[in-house]
Short mmCIF file of C-alpha atoms and ligand atoms in Angstrom, two decimals:
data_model
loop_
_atom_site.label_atom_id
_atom_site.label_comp_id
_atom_site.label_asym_id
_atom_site.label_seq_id
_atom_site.Cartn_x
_atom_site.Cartn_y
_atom_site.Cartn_z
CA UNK A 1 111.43 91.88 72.06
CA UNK A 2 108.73 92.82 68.60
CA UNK A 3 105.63 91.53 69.72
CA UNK A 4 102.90 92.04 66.77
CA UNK A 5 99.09 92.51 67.67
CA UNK A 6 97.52 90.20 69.19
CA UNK A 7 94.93 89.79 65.93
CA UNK A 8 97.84 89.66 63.62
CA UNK A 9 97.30 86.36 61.71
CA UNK A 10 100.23 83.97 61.01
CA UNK A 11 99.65 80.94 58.51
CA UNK A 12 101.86 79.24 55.79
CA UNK A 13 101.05 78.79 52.33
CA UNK A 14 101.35 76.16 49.54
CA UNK A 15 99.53 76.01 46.34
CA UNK A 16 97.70 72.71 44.55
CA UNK A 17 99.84 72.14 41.15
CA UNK A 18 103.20 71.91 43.65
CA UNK A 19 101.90 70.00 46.36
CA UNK A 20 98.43 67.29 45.79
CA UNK A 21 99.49 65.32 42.89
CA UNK A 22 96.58 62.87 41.60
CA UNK A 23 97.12 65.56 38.49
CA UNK A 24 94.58 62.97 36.62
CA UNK A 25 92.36 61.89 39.53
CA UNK A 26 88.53 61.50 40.10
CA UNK A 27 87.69 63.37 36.90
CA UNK A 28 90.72 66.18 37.37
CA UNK A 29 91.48 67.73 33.48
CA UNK A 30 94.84 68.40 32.44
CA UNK A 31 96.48 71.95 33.23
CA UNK A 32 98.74 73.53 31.65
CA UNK A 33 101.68 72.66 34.06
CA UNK A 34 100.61 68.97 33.60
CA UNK A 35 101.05 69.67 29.87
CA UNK A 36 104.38 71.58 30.37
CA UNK A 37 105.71 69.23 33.38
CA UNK A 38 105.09 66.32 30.96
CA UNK A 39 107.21 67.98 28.09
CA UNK A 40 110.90 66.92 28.55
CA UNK A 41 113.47 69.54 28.80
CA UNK A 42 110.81 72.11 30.42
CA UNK A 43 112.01 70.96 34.33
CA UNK A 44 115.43 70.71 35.78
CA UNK A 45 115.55 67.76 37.57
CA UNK A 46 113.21 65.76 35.18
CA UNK A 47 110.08 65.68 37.74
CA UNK A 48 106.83 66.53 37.50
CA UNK A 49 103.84 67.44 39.26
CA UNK A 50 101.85 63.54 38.99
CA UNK A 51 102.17 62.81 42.49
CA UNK A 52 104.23 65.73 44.21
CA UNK A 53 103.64 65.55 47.93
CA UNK A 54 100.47 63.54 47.46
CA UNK A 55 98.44 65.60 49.18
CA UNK A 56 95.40 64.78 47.51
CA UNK A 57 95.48 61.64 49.66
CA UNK A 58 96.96 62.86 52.69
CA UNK A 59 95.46 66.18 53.40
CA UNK A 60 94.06 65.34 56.38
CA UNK A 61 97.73 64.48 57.53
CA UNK A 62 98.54 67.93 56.26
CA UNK A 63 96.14 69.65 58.27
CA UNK A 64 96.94 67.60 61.59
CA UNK A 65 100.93 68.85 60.76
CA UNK A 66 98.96 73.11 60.10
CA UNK A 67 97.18 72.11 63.67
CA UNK A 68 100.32 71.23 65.59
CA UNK A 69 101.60 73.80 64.01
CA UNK A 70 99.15 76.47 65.20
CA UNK A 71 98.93 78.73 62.37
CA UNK A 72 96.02 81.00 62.49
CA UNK A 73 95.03 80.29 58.29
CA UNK A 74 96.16 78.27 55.99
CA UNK A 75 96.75 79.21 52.66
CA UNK A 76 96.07 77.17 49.24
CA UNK A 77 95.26 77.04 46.06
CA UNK A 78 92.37 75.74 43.65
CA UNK A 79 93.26 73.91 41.33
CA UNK A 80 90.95 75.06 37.82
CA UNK A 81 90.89 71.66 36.14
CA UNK A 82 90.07 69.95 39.37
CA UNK A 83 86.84 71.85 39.23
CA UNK A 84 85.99 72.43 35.19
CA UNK A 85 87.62 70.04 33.67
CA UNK A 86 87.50 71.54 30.63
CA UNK A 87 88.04 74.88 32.27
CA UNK A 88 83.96 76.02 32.34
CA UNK A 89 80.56 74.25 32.14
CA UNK A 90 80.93 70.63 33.60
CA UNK A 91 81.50 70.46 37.35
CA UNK A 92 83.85 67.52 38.63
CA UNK A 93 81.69 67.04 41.58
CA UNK A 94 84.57 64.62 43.26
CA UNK A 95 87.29 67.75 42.66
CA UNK A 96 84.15 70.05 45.07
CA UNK A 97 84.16 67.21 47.34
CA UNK A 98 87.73 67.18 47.82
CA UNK A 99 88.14 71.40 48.95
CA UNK A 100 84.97 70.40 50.62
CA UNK A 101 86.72 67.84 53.45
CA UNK A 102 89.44 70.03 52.97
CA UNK A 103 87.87 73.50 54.78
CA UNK A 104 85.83 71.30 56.86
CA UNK A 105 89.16 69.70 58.37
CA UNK A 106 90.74 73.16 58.63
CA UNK A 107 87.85 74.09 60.38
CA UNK A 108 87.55 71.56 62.54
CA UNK A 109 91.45 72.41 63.36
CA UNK A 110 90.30 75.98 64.16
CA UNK A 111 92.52 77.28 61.27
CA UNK A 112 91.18 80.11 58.63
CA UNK A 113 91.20 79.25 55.25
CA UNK A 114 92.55 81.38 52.82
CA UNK A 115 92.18 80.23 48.98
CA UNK A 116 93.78 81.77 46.08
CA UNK A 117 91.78 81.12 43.59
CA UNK A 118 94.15 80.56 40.13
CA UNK A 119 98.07 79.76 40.95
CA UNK A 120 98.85 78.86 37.58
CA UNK A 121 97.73 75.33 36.86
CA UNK A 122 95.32 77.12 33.63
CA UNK A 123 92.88 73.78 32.03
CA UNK A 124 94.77 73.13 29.00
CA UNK A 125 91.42 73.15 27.19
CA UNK A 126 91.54 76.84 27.76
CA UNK A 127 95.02 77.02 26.56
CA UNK A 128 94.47 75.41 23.54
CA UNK A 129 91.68 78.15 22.76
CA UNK A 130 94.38 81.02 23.09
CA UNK A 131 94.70 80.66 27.16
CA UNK A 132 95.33 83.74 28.91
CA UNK A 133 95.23 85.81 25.32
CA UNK A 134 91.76 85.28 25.19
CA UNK A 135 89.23 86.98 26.01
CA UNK A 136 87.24 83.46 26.56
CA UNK A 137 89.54 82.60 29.44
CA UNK A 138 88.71 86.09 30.67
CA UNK A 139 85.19 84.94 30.99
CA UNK A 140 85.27 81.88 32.51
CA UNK A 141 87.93 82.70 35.17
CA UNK A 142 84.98 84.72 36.10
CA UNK A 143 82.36 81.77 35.90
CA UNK A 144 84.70 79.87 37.92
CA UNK A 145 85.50 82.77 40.74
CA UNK A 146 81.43 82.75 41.15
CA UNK A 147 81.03 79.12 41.19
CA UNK A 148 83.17 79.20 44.32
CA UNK A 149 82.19 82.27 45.93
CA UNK A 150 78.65 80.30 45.74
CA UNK A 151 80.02 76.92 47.00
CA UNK A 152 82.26 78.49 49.63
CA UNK A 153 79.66 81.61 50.36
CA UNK A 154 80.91 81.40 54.38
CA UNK A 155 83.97 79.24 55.44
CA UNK A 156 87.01 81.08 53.58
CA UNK A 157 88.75 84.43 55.73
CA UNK A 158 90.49 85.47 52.46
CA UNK A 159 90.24 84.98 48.30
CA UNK A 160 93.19 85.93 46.28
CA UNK A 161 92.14 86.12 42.76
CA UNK A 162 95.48 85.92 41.42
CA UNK A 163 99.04 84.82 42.63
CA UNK A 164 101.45 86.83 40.99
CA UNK A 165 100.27 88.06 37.95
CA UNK A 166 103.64 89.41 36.77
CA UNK A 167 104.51 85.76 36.76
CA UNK A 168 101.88 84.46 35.17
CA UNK A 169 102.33 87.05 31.84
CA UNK A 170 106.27 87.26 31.37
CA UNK A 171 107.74 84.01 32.73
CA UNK A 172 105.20 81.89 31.07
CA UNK A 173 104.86 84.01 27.73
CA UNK A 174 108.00 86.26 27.91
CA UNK A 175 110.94 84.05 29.77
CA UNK A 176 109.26 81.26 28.91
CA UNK A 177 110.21 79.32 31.91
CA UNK A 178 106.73 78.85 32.99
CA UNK A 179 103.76 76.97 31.30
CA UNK A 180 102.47 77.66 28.57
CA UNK A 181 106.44 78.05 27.72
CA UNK A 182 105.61 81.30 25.42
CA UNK A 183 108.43 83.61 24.44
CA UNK A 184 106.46 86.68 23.36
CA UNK A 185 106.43 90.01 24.55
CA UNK A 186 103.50 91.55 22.92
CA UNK A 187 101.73 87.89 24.34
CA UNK A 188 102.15 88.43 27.97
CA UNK A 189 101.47 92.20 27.57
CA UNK A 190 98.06 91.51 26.38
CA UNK A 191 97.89 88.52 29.01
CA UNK A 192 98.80 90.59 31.65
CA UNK A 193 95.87 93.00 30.83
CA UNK A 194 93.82 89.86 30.81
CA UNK A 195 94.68 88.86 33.96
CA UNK A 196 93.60 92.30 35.11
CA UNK A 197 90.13 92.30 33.70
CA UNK A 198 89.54 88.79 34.98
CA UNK A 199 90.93 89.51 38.11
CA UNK A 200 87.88 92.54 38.09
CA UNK A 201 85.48 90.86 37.30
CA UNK A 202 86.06 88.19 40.13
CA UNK A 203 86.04 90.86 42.66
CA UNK A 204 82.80 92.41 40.74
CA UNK A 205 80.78 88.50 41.34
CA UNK A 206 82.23 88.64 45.17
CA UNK A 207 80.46 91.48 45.61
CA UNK A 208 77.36 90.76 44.43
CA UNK A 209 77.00 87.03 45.77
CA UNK A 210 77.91 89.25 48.87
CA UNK A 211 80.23 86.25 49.96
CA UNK A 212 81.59 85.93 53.30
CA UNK A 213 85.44 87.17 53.87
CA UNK A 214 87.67 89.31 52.36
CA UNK A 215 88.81 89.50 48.12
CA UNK A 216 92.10 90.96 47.35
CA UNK A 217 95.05 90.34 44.73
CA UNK A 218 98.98 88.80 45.33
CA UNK A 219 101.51 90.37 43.71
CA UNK A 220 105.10 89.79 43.82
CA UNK A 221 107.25 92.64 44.60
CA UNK A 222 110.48 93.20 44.64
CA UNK A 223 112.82 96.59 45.70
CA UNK A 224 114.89 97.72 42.73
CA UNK A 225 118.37 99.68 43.42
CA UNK A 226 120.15 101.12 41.13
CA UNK A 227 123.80 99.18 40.94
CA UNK A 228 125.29 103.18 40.99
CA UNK A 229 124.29 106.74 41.60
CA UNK A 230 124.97 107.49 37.68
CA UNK A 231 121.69 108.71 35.83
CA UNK A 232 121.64 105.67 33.65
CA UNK A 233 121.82 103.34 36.76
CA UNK A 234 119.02 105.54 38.04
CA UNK A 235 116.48 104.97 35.08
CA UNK A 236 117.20 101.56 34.52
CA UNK A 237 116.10 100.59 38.39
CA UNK A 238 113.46 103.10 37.10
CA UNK A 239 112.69 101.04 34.31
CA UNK A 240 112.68 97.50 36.24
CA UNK A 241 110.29 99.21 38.81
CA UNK A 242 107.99 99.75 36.26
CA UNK A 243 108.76 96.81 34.91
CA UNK A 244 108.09 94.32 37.55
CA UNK A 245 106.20 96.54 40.42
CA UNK A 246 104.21 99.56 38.96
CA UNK A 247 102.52 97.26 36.31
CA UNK A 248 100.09 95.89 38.13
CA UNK A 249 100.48 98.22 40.85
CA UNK A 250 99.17 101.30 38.93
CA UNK A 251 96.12 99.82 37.32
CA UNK A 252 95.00 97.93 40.33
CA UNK A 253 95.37 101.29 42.65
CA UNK A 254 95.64 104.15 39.82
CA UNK A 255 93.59 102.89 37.34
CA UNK A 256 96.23 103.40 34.44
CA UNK A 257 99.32 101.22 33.51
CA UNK A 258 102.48 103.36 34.39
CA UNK A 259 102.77 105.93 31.26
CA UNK A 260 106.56 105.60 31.23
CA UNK A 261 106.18 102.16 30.73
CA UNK A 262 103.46 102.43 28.00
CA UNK A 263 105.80 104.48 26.01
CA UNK A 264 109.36 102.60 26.45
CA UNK A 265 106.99 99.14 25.36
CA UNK A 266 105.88 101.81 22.14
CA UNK A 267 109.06 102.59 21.51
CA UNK A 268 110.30 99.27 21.58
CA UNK A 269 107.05 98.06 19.33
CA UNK A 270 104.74 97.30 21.57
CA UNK A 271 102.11 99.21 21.30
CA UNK A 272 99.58 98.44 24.64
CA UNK A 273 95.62 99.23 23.35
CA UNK A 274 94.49 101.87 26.01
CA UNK A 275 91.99 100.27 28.46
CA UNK A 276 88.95 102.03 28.12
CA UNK A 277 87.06 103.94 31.43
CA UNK A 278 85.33 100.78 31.61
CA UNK A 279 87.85 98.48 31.66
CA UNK A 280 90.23 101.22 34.27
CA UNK A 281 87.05 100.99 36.71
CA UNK A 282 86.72 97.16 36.61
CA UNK A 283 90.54 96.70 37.33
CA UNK A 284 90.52 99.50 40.17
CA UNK A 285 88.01 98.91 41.79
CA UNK A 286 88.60 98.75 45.47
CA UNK A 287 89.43 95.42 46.80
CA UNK A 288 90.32 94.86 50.89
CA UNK A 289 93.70 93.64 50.48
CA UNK A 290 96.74 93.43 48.54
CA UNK A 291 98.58 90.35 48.98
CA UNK A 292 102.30 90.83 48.65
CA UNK A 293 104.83 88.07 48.27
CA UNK A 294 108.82 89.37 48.93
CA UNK A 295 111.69 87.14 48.55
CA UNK A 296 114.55 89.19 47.92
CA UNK A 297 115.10 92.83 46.49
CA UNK A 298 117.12 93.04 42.63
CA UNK A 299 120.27 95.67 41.93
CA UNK A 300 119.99 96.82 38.44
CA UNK A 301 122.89 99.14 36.05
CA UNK A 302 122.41 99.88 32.47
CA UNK A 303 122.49 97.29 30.30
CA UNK A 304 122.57 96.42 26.34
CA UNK A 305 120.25 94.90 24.11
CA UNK A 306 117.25 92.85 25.51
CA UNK A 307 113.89 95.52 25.85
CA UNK A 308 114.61 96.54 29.11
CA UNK A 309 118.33 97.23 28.23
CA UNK A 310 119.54 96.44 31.60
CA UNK A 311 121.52 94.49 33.79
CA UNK A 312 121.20 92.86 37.00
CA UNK A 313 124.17 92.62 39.82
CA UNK A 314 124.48 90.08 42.77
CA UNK A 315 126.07 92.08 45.56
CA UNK A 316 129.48 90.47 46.67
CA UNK A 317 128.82 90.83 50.62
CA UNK A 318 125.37 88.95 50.58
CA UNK A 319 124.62 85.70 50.99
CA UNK A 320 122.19 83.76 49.16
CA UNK A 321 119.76 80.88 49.07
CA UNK A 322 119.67 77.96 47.34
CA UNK A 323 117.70 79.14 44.04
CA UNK A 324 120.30 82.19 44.04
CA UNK A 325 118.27 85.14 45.48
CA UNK A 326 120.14 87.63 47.64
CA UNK A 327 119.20 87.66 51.52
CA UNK A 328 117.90 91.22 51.79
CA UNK A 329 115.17 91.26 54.53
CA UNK A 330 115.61 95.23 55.18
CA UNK A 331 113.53 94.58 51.46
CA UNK A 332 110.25 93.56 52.91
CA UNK A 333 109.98 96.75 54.92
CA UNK A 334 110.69 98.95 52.35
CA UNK A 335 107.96 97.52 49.37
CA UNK A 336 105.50 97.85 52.87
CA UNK A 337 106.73 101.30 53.46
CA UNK A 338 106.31 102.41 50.04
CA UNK A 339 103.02 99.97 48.70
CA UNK A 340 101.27 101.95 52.11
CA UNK A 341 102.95 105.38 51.25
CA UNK A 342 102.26 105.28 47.66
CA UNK A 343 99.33 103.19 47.21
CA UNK A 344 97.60 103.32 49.91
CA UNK A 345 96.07 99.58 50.42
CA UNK A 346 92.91 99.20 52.92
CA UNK A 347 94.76 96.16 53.92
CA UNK A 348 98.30 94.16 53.12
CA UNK A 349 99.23 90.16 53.90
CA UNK A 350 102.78 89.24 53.65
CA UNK A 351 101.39 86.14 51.63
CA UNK A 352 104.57 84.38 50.99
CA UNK A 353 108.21 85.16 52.52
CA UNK A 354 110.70 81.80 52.35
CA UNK A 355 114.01 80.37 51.11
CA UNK A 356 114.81 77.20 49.81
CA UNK A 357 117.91 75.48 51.16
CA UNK A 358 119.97 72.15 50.59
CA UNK A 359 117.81 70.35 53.50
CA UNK A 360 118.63 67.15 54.32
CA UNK A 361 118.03 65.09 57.29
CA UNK A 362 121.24 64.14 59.47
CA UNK A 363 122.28 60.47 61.11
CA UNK A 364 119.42 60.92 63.41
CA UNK A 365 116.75 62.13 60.90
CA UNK A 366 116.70 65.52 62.00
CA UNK A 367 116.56 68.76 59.89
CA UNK A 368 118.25 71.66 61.42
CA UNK A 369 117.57 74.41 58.85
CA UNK A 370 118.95 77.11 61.22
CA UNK A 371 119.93 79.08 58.07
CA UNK A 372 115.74 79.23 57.43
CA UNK A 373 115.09 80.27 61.04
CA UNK A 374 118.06 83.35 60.70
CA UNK A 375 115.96 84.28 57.32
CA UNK A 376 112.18 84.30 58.65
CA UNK A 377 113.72 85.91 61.55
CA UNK A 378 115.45 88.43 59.74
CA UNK A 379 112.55 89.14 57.80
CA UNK A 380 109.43 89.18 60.43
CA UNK A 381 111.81 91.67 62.14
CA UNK A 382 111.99 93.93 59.51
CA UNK A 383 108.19 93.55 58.52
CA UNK A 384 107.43 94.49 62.24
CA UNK A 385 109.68 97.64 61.98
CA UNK A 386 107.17 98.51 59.14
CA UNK A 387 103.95 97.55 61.65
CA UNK A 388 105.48 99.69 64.31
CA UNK A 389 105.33 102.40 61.64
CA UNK A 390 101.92 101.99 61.06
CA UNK A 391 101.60 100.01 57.55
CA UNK A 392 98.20 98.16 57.42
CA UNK A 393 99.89 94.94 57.51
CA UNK A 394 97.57 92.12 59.38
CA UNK A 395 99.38 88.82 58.12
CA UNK A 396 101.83 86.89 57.14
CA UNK A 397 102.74 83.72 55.33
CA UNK A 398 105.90 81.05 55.53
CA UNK A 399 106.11 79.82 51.91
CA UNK A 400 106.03 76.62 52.83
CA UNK A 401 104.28 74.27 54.70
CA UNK A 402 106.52 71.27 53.67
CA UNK A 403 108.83 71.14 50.63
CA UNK A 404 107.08 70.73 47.24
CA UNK A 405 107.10 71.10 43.49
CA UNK A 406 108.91 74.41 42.75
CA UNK A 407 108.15 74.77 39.15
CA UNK A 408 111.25 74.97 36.53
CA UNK A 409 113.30 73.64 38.99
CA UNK A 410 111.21 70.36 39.49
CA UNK A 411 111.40 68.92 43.24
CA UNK A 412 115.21 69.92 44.07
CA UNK A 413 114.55 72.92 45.79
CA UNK A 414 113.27 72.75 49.40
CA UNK A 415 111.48 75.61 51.06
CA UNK A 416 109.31 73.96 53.38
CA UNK A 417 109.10 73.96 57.38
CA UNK A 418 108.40 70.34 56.98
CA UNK A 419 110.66 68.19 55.02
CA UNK A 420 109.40 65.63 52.10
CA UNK A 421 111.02 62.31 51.79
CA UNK A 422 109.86 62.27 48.14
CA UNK A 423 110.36 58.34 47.46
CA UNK A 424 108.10 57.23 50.95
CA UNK A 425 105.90 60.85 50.78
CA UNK A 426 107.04 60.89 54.81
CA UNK A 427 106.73 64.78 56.16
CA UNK A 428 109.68 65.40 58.66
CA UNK A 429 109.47 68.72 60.84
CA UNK A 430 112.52 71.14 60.64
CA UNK A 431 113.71 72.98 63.31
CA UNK A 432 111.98 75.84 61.66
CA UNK A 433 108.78 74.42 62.27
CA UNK A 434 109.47 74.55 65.57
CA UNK A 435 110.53 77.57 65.80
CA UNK A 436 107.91 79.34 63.97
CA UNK A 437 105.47 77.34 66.17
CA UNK A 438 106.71 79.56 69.18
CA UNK A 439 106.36 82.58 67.53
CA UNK A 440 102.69 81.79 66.15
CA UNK A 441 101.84 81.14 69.67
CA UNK A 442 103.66 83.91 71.45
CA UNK A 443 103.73 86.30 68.52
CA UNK A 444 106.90 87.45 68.89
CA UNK A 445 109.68 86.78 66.87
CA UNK A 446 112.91 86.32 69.54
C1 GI1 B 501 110.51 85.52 42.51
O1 GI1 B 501 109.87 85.09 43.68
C2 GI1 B 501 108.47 85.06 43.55
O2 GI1 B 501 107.90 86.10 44.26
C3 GI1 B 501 107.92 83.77 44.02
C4 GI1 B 501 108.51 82.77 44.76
N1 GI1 B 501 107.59 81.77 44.85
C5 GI1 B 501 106.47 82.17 44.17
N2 GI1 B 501 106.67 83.40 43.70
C6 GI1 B 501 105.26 81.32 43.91
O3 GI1 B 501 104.09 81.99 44.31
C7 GI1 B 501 105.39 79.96 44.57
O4 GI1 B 501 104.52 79.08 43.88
C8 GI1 B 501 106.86 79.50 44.53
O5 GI1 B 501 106.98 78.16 44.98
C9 GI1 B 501 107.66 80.44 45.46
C10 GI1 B 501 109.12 80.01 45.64
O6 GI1 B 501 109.80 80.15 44.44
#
């Protein structure tokens, strides 16, 4: 039966544009997902983030669910706007107030707080002057990382400068799926280099307000196969490696962006300025943990057209969840096996792992999600196969706490342990809240 160490820390995570609402409350400013949520055609199902899972006004209902469920942390995000409402200079004090009696209630529950400090909800006043393209953003993500290094100098365990980076540059300026709803390449290049920069100079004002805790970056990574042993197969997985792993795995370890990469963007046009010494440093410096998020792995053959001139398979014989992504949990053991072999991290945090399925409660109101259990299951297993093997890995995170806003796809997709009856706001607990209950208190997964 996998025990893991006794210190190994288990928590859930959620993140503040998907779950508190009040997106225009006691002096909030308007981010960008307010702006793009409020567009029509930019969400599925028509919702928005306005009121969500209201947690704004029922946090400490929230944190009473985290205490009977008896993570170790908690993680969440900031939300930007709810702090600088116009993204730097004037501080909502009521937004302060509000992560305030949040970490005090988590501390009063015993629970470690762990705060990521931008999950995508950008102040549209920033946006409007050129967003993540700007250098000006640049600067006052860094303002805004030391304000709350200084107002939160000793209660958080971890800071995650950015969730998902990737993300943030080529869904929201490539895809254009995400806010700000760009669709341009040579955009979320230079954004993603922006997000780099920013992301060192956070870790740079950690350091010097010599804050309590630990400062590290989440990236979402994802094992690429090639759909064949041919060569072209081979080099496009190569390709979508680069593509969606070694980006930001390279500069934040290596100090360069990936040089194959750098010239198949050149040869398609896009030309990447080369990051001076300077900038290399600032991005690589070390940090004491890499935050990885794994969902599902991606099977990739060559393809035509589009830059990456690939295509993408879904395997026959797998199953899959409810946003379409293959079941593959043998995946999160090997991007831990190879981020620890290649990259050597001081530290990783399986800082999200999930699936969202068709939950709904039955005759008697209950939720059994036994399909969610098989899948966290499946996957702790595998991630303690990688422990066992002696990857620095000393936490993970159920995405979610309870169901919430899931971005494109609006509020139909459900990924949390507790269930959201989104027309009362009443939480239900799954059977997978139960049963990763037992396994944060015995830590083992059975
Ligand atoms: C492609 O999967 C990504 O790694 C990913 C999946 N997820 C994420 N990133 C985000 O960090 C969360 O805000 C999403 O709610 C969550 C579920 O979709």
């Amino acid at each position: 039966m996998p025990y893991f160490p006794e210190d190994f820390i288990f928590g859930v995570a959620t993140a503040s544009y998907q779950i508190e609402g009040a997106w225009n409350e006691d002096g909030k400013g308007e981010s960008i997902w307010d702006r793009f949520a409020h567009t029509p055609g930019n969400i599925q199902d028509g919702t928005t983030g306005d009121v969500a899972c209201d947690h704004y006004h029922r946090f400490e209902e929230d944190v009473a669910l985290l205490k009977e469920l008896g993570v170790d942390a908690y993680r969440f995000s900031i939300s930007w706007p709810r702090i600088f409402p116009e993204g730097r200079g004037r501080v909502n004090e009521k937004g302060l107030d509000f992560y305030r009696s949040l970490t005090g209630k988590l501390q009063e529950a015993g629970i470690k707080p762990v705060v990521t400090l931008y999950h995508w909800d950008l102040p549209q006043k920033l946006q409007d002057k050129g967003g993540w393209e700007s250098q000006e953003t640049v600067e006052a993500f860094a303002e805004y990382a030391r304000f709350l290094f200084q107002s939160f100098a000793k209660e958080v365990f971890l800071w995650i400068t950015h969730n998902e980076p990737w993300v943030v540059s080529f869904v929201g300026h490539y895809e254009g799926r995400h806010a700000p709803g760009k669709r341009d390449f040579k955009s979320a290049l230079q954004v993603s280099r922006n997000l780099l920069l920013s992301h060192g100079l956070a870790v740079q004002a950690f350091r010097e307000e010599k804050t309590l805790g630990s400062i590290g970056i989440t990236l979402n990574l994802t094992p690429v196969h090639p759909f064949s042993d041919s060569e072209e197969d081979i080099l496009a997985a190569k390709r979508c490696d680069g593509y969606f792993n070694r980006w930001f795995l390279d500069p934040l370890f290596k100090g360069e962006f990936p040089e194959d990469m750098l010239l198949w963007y050149e040869k398609k046009g896009f030309a990447l300025p080369q990051l001076s010494e300077e900038e290399k440093s600032l991005i690589a410096q070390p940090i004491d943990f890499l935050g990885i998020n794994y969902y599902f792995r991606r099977v990739v053959g060559k393809g035509e057209g589009a830059i990456f001139e690939v295509e993408f398979f879904n395997p026959p014989q797998s199953e899959y969840t409810d946003m379409g992504w293959e079941i593959y949990p043998e995946g999160l053991y090997e991007i831990v096996k190879r981020v620890s072999e290649e990259y050597q991290p001081e530290d990783i945090y399986i800082t999200e792992n999930g699936i969202a399925l068709p939950d709904q409660p039955d005759s008697k109101g209950r939720i059994n999600d036994q399909k969610r259990i098989d899948y966290l299951r499946s996957h702790l297993l595998a991630l303690h196969r990688a422990v066992d093997e002696g990857c620095p890995v000393s936490g993970y995170f159920v995405w979610s706490l309870m169901d919430n806003f899931e971005w494109g796809f609006g509020l139909s997709k459900r990924f949390g342990l507790v269930y959201v009856d989104y027309t009362t706001l009443q939480r239900i607990k799954k059977a997978s809240f139960y049963w990763y209950q037992k396994v944060v208190k015995s830590k083992r997964v059975d």
